[in-house]
Amino acid sequence: MAKKGNPASSSKTGNGGELHQTVSRDGQPLTTNQGVVVSDDQNTLTVGPRGPQLLEDFILREKITHFDHERIPERVVHARGYAAHGYFQAYKGNGKLTKAAFLQDPEAQTPVFCRFSTVAGSAGSPDLARDVRGFSVKFYTSEGNYDLVGNNIPVFFIQDAIKFPDLIHSVKPEPDRDFPQAQSAHNTFWDFVSLNPESMHMLMWIMSDRAIPRSFRMMEGFSVHTFRMINRKGDSKFVKFHWRPKLGTFSVIWPEAVKINGADPDFHRRDLWNAIEAGDFPEWELSVQVFSEDEANGFDFDVLDPTKLIPEELVPLTPLGKMVLNRNVDNFFAETEQVAFCPSHVVPGIDFSNDPLLQGRLFSYLDTQLSRLGSPNFHQIPVNKPKCPFANFQRDGHMQMEVSTGNVANEPNSLDDGSPREDPKNGFTSFPSQESGQKLRIRPESFADHYTQARLFWVSMTAAEQRQIVGGFAFELGKCDQVKIRTRMLGHLQQIDRDLAEQVADALGMKGSADKIKPKVPVGDPQPSPPLSQYSVAPQSLAGKKIGLLTTDGVDASFHQSLVKLAEQEQATLEIVTPKAGPIKTSKGKTVMPDHFLAGGPSVLFDCVVVAPTASQSETLIADADAIDWIRDAFGHMKVIGFNDAAKPMFEKASVAIDADEGVVDVSDGNFDAFTTAAKKHRIWDREC
Ligand code: HDE
């Protein structure tokens, strides 16, 4: 990726569009920031070899001062994130729906920058925290930058922006002790949400495995809010945006997440980086649910309420195009850290709804960028800069990068005919919706049902997904030491589903101790909506997944080759784990470099595993606790496990029966058919029953 040879070179998008200037300093002497060549970068200027330092050492002072200011404030939420470049391409013209140019031409590729994030943790927190994931996309369109700043969960905790600081304060580390980090499993969070029944729907999603995705590449994205699209004639429709990953939507399970956070805290960022470096470009389909204002008025929930989703059975998805991420960043700070998303960045053809959470966000993001990036000129930072021309009379400010010419910095003017002018025909115009009413601080009655859609989510889950949700609630509430919070939550869960409430109460050892809660409106009895479940609709595939092979020096060459082929055929990755880090030789003498040594490559890092030592090395492995844990964990995490003859004693030691179920497969003869069929099901869910 590094551009060699030129002092400055430009990165290109897949479609050849120029993205930004990178600086290579190959072959140049080391200089100060003023360009003065440095003769000695190892020693400070002192009086004699053992004497005091001199204040005049401008080389030392410049270097240290710059270092002292290297950090900028991390994002107040979504601090931990990772991003990549790519492009968006419409499938066809969508002129009937919107005039937005980037959604019209199927031949054109619009450059994008996409950042995924967790919400609660600091920038250095682990990737597998239980949390909603941010899914932000900046489209560098020909009509200006459009930011679609969404999440991987289609609803949110609160209905009004004024509650956001309280929500975030409750989930962040408690202010006196500054822990727990990147966790909702503590008193203040559960106290807040249990006092805000509007959170119930979101809590169901957060306690499900949606909150611990397998990979950014296997995550859906949602706008959460309703937006408007407007066509050339000025007709408007409401829309909700959906991103669907080509690989399908998959998650890890909680016991895995806990271990992955220790084994590889960068699990998600490493996965995205490696996939893109390998040319295995992740892809998502962008769709919208389109509906008129009249249709919206007929729904039994309010489309302006961000705690509600629109079931696909009610409004199906209309695909608009695809996004492909095909280039890693050149510099994490310059790009991923400095990228500034604002939901208020829209282009002609896209407009806002009156969702009160969205309306608050339209203010918040610009404000936060000013304090985070420190200047109203943050739009001039390469990753934020529009790739279409932009011109106005805004001037000066900290870190102004542009040298404006001429004596005119006002509009209207008659002194500079070439200066920028308004364009009433093509410029952005807001949809002229009729708005009237009293000034009030009041929640609409149409926002009052907090339980029906929480129940919709529950009844749409497979039995295995329901078990994970119960486990999620039990874990989190178990970390609250205030019994009053637990009983309040159990009261809410009873409104959602009696069975759910009972299972959670049982897991907590608190049967029969739920608070009595009276919902404001009767709770509905919705029909399941299968697309809400990950595993009702998951593709049976190994694409994008990782097979781990635990083996040893002398591995059977044809066995190894069959697995390499299998991974290729299934578009999966094979990674080799060996007891020690150094290279091994196959039975035919070929050198193979392992990807992990055993203690650094536990089986939690893989989607399915094969244990195939040589007979002689199996005796050593049997005495290695890491090797036995490898098998035990894989079995406990419901993974499909292949084994050869030599591995059998290890399974015995791990107390995993080699005929336990369809997911423990003898692959001694090098035939992986049964293994592959089982692994494509992702997990052997029945193992936990
Ligand atoms: Fe954000 N949010 N948010 N948010 N949000 C930020 O902006 C805020 C909300 C989301 O990758 C901040 O640049 C308020 C919903 C993402 O850089 C801040 C409210 C959704 C990202 C902010 C919300 C989101 C942010 C922090 C309630 C899903 C990461 C740093 C009214 C639709 C963007 C920053 C990135 C980031 C405020 C609620 C998504 C403080 C006030 C709902 C993906 O401005």
mmCIF file of N, CA and C and ligand atoms in Angstrom, residues 75-78 115-117 133-136 149-151 156 158 160-161 164 222-225 339-341 356-358 360-361 364-365 368-369 372, ligand 1:
data_model
loop_
_atom_site.group_PDB
_atom_site.id
_atom_site.type_symbol
_atom_site.label_atom_id
_atom_site.label_comp_id
_atom_site.label_asym_id
_atom_site.label_seq_id
_atom_site.Cartn_x
_atom_site.Cartn_y
_atom_site.Cartn_z
ATOM 1 N N ARG A 75 -13.655 10.326 20.484
ATOM 2 C CA ARG A 75 -15.094 10.563 20.345
ATOM 3 C C ARG A 75 -15.781 10.286 21.682
ATOM 4 N N VAL A 76 -16.755 11.106 22.048
ATOM 5 C CA VAL A 76 -17.415 10.927 23.342
ATOM 6 C C VAL A 76 -18.205 9.616 23.361
ATOM 7 N N VAL A 77 -18.722 9.223 22.217
ATOM 8 C CA VAL A 77 -19.232 7.853 22.014
ATOM 9 C C VAL A 77 -18.644 7.340 20.704
ATOM 10 N N HIS A 78 -18.677 6.044 20.482
ATOM 11 C CA HIS A 78 -18.130 5.433 19.251
ATOM 12 C C HIS A 78 -16.629 5.709 19.123
ATOM 13 N N ARG A 115 -16.904 3.580 8.402
ATOM 14 C CA ARG A 115 -16.311 3.329 9.731
ATOM 15 C C ARG A 115 -17.281 2.542 10.597
ATOM 16 N N PHE A 116 -16.773 1.459 11.180
ATOM 17 C CA PHE A 116 -17.550 0.644 12.117
ATOM 18 C C PHE A 116 -17.033 0.936 13.526
ATOM 19 N N SER A 117 -17.909 0.827 14.522
ATOM 20 C CA SER A 117 -17.469 1.202 15.870
ATOM 21 C C SER A 117 -18.299 0.506 16.932
ATOM 22 N N ARG A 133 -23.183 -1.673 17.316
ATOM 23 C CA ARG A 133 -22.068 -1.257 16.463
ATOM 24 C C ARG A 133 -22.502 -0.099 15.572
ATOM 25 N N GLY A 134 -21.657 0.937 15.494
ATOM 26 C CA GLY A 134 -21.894 2.004 14.533
ATOM 27 C C GLY A 134 -21.576 1.522 13.137
ATOM 28 N N PHE A 135 -22.271 2.053 12.164
ATOM 29 C CA PHE A 135 -22.082 1.686 10.757
ATOM 30 C C PHE A 135 -22.248 2.982 9.964
ATOM 31 N N SER A 136 -21.128 3.708 9.808
ATOM 32 C CA SER A 136 -21.186 5.043 9.195
ATOM 33 C C SER A 136 -20.585 5.002 7.803
ATOM 34 N N VAL A 149 -25.234 7.746 8.796
ATOM 35 C CA VAL A 149 -24.588 7.415 10.074
ATOM 36 C C VAL A 149 -25.531 6.517 10.875
ATOM 37 N N GLY A 150 -25.408 5.214 10.664
ATOM 38 C CA GLY A 150 -26.360 4.277 11.252
ATOM 39 C C GLY A 150 -25.719 3.332 12.248
ATOM 40 N N ASN A 151 -26.485 2.338 12.631
ATOM 41 C CA ASN A 151 -26.054 1.307 13.571
ATOM 42 C C ASN A 151 -26.347 -0.075 12.991
ATOM 43 N N PHE A 156 -33.390 2.213 18.588
ATOM 44 C CA PHE A 156 -32.480 2.825 19.557
ATOM 45 C C PHE A 156 -33.110 2.809 20.943
ATOM 46 N N ILE A 158 -33.692 5.303 23.121
ATOM 47 C CA ILE A 158 -34.499 6.433 23.592
ATOM 48 C C ILE A 158 -35.223 7.085 22.427
ATOM 49 N N ASP A 160 -36.074 10.517 22.443
ATOM 50 C CA ASP A 160 -35.852 11.967 22.364
ATOM 51 C C ASP A 160 -34.385 12.273 22.652
ATOM 52 N N ALA A 161 -33.816 13.160 21.838
ATOM 53 C CA ALA A 161 -32.381 13.471 21.945
ATOM 54 C C ALA A 161 -31.987 13.997 23.326
ATOM 55 N N PHE A 164 -30.149 11.606 25.588
ATOM 56 C CA PHE A 164 -28.926 10.912 25.154
ATOM 57 C C PHE A 164 -27.766 11.056 26.142
ATOM 58 N N PHE A 222 -28.354 -0.132 9.641
ATOM 59 C CA PHE A 222 -29.696 0.465 9.565
ATOM 60 C C PHE A 222 -29.606 1.967 9.812
ATOM 61 N N SER A 223 -30.478 2.714 9.143
ATOM 62 C CA SER A 223 -30.518 4.164 9.403
ATOM 63 C C SER A 223 -31.190 4.452 10.737
ATOM 64 N N VAL A 224 -31.943 3.503 11.258
ATOM 65 C CA VAL A 224 -32.748 3.657 12.469
ATOM 66 C C VAL A 224 -33.897 4.641 12.220
ATOM 67 N N HIS A 225 -33.570 5.878 11.880
ATOM 68 C CA HIS A 225 -34.616 6.883 11.676
ATOM 69 C C HIS A 225 -35.263 6.726 10.314
ATOM 70 N N VAL A 339 -11.929 11.261 10.537
ATOM 71 C CA VAL A 339 -13.152 11.344 9.734
ATOM 72 C C VAL A 339 -14.277 11.901 10.603
ATOM 73 N N ALA A 340 -15.045 12.812 10.031
ATOM 74 C CA ALA A 340 -16.103 13.494 10.786
ATOM 75 C C ALA A 340 -17.444 13.248 10.095
ATOM 76 N N PHE A 341 -18.240 12.379 10.710
ATOM 77 C CA PHE A 341 -19.566 12.097 10.137
ATOM 78 C C PHE A 341 -20.604 13.025 10.769
ATOM 79 N N PRO A 356 -37.658 12.872 16.645
ATOM 80 C CA PRO A 356 -37.021 13.785 17.605
ATOM 81 C C PRO A 356 -35.592 13.396 17.987
ATOM 82 N N LEU A 357 -35.235 12.151 17.770
ATOM 83 C CA LEU A 357 -33.857 11.737 18.037
ATOM 84 C C LEU A 357 -32.967 12.222 16.895
ATOM 85 N N LEU A 358 -33.456 12.046 15.678
ATOM 86 C CA LEU A 358 -32.713 12.504 14.504
ATOM 87 C C LEU A 358 -32.522 14.015 14.565
ATOM 88 N N GLY A 360 -32.258 15.957 17.038
ATOM 89 C CA GLY A 360 -31.188 16.294 17.993
ATOM 90 C C GLY A 360 -29.827 15.975 17.412
ATOM 91 N N ARG A 361 -29.739 14.883 16.671
ATOM 92 C CA ARG A 361 -28.452 14.499 16.076
ATOM 93 C C ARG A 361 -28.004 15.532 15.042
ATOM 94 N N SER A 364 -26.015 17.812 17.039
ATOM 95 C CA SER A 364 -24.912 17.324 17.870
ATOM 96 C C SER A 364 -23.601 17.056 17.119
ATOM 97 N N TYR A 365 -23.695 16.513 15.925
ATOM 98 C CA TYR A 365 -22.472 15.999 15.291
ATOM 99 C C TYR A 365 -21.533 17.111 14.848
ATOM 100 N N THR A 368 -19.853 18.365 17.934
ATOM 101 C CA THR A 368 -18.811 17.476 18.470
ATOM 102 C C THR A 368 -17.547 17.527 17.605
ATOM 103 N N GLN A 369 -17.710 17.664 16.295
ATOM 104 C CA GLN A 369 -16.510 17.713 15.430
ATOM 105 C C GLN A 369 -15.693 18.958 15.739
ATOM 106 N N ARG A 372 -13.810 18.112 18.831
ATOM 107 C CA ARG A 372 -12.904 16.975 18.667
ATOM 108 C C ARG A 372 -11.744 17.315 17.722
HETATM 109 FE FE1 HDE B 1 -24.504 9.229 17.536
HETATM 110 N N1 HDE B 1 -22.972 10.462 18.052
HETATM 111 N N2 HDE B 1 -25.753 10.285 18.708
HETATM 112 N N3 HDE B 1 -26.027 7.916 17.144
HETATM 113 N N4 HDE B 1 -23.290 8.131 16.409
HETATM 114 C C1 HDE B 1 -21.709 10.342 17.647
HETATM 115 O O1 HDE B 1 -20.361 12.078 16.876
HETATM 116 C C2 HDE B 1 -25.505 11.512 19.201
HETATM 117 C C3 HDE B 1 -27.306 7.982 17.612
HETATM 118 C C4 HDE B 1 -23.630 7.093 15.604
HETATM 119 O O2 HDE B 1 -17.890 6.586 13.026
HETATM 120 C C5 HDE B 1 -20.861 11.515 18.050
HETATM 121 O O3 HDE B 1 -18.444 12.216 15.709
HETATM 122 C C6 HDE B 1 -26.680 12.062 19.822
HETATM 123 C C7 HDE B 1 -28.160 7.074 16.901
HETATM 124 C C8 HDE B 1 -22.459 6.558 14.956
HETATM 125 O O4 HDE B 1 -17.311 8.609 13.600
HETATM 126 C C9 HDE B 1 -21.858 12.457 18.718
HETATM 127 C C10 HDE B 1 -27.641 11.097 19.685
HETATM 128 C C11 HDE B 1 -27.358 6.462 15.981
HETATM 129 C C12 HDE B 1 -21.405 7.351 15.400
HETATM 130 C C13 HDE B 1 -23.134 11.659 18.664
HETATM 131 C C14 HDE B 1 -27.065 9.993 18.980
HETATM 132 C C15 HDE B 1 -26.030 6.993 16.158
HETATM 133 C C16 HDE B 1 -21.955 8.328 16.291
HETATM 134 C C17 HDE B 1 -19.640 11.177 18.824
HETATM 135 C C18 HDE B 1 -29.076 11.132 20.174
HETATM 136 C C19 HDE B 1 -27.737 5.362 14.980
HETATM 137 C C20 HDE B 1 -19.934 7.182 15.054
HETATM 138 C C21 HDE B 1 -18.471 11.416 17.912
HETATM 139 C C22 HDE B 1 -29.822 12.249 19.685
HETATM 140 C C23 HDE B 1 -28.678 5.811 13.978
HETATM 141 C C24 HDE B 1 -19.551 8.023 13.882
HETATM 142 C C25 HDE B 1 -19.044 11.923 16.710
HETATM 143 C C26 HDE B 1 -18.132 7.716 13.467
HETATM 144 C C27 HDE B 1 -21.205 9.332 16.924
HETATM 145 C C28 HDE B 1 -24.285 12.147 19.154
HETATM 146 C C29 HDE B 1 -27.767 8.792 18.719
HETATM 147 C C30 HDE B 1 -24.935 6.523 15.366
HETATM 148 C C31 HDE B 1 -21.497 12.929 20.097
HETATM 149 C C32 HDE B 1 -26.775 13.404 20.490
HETATM 150 C C33 HDE B 1 -29.657 6.879 17.097
HETATM 151 C C34 HDE B 1 -22.401 5.378 14.016
HETATM 152 O O5 HDE B 1 -22.004 13.632 17.998
#
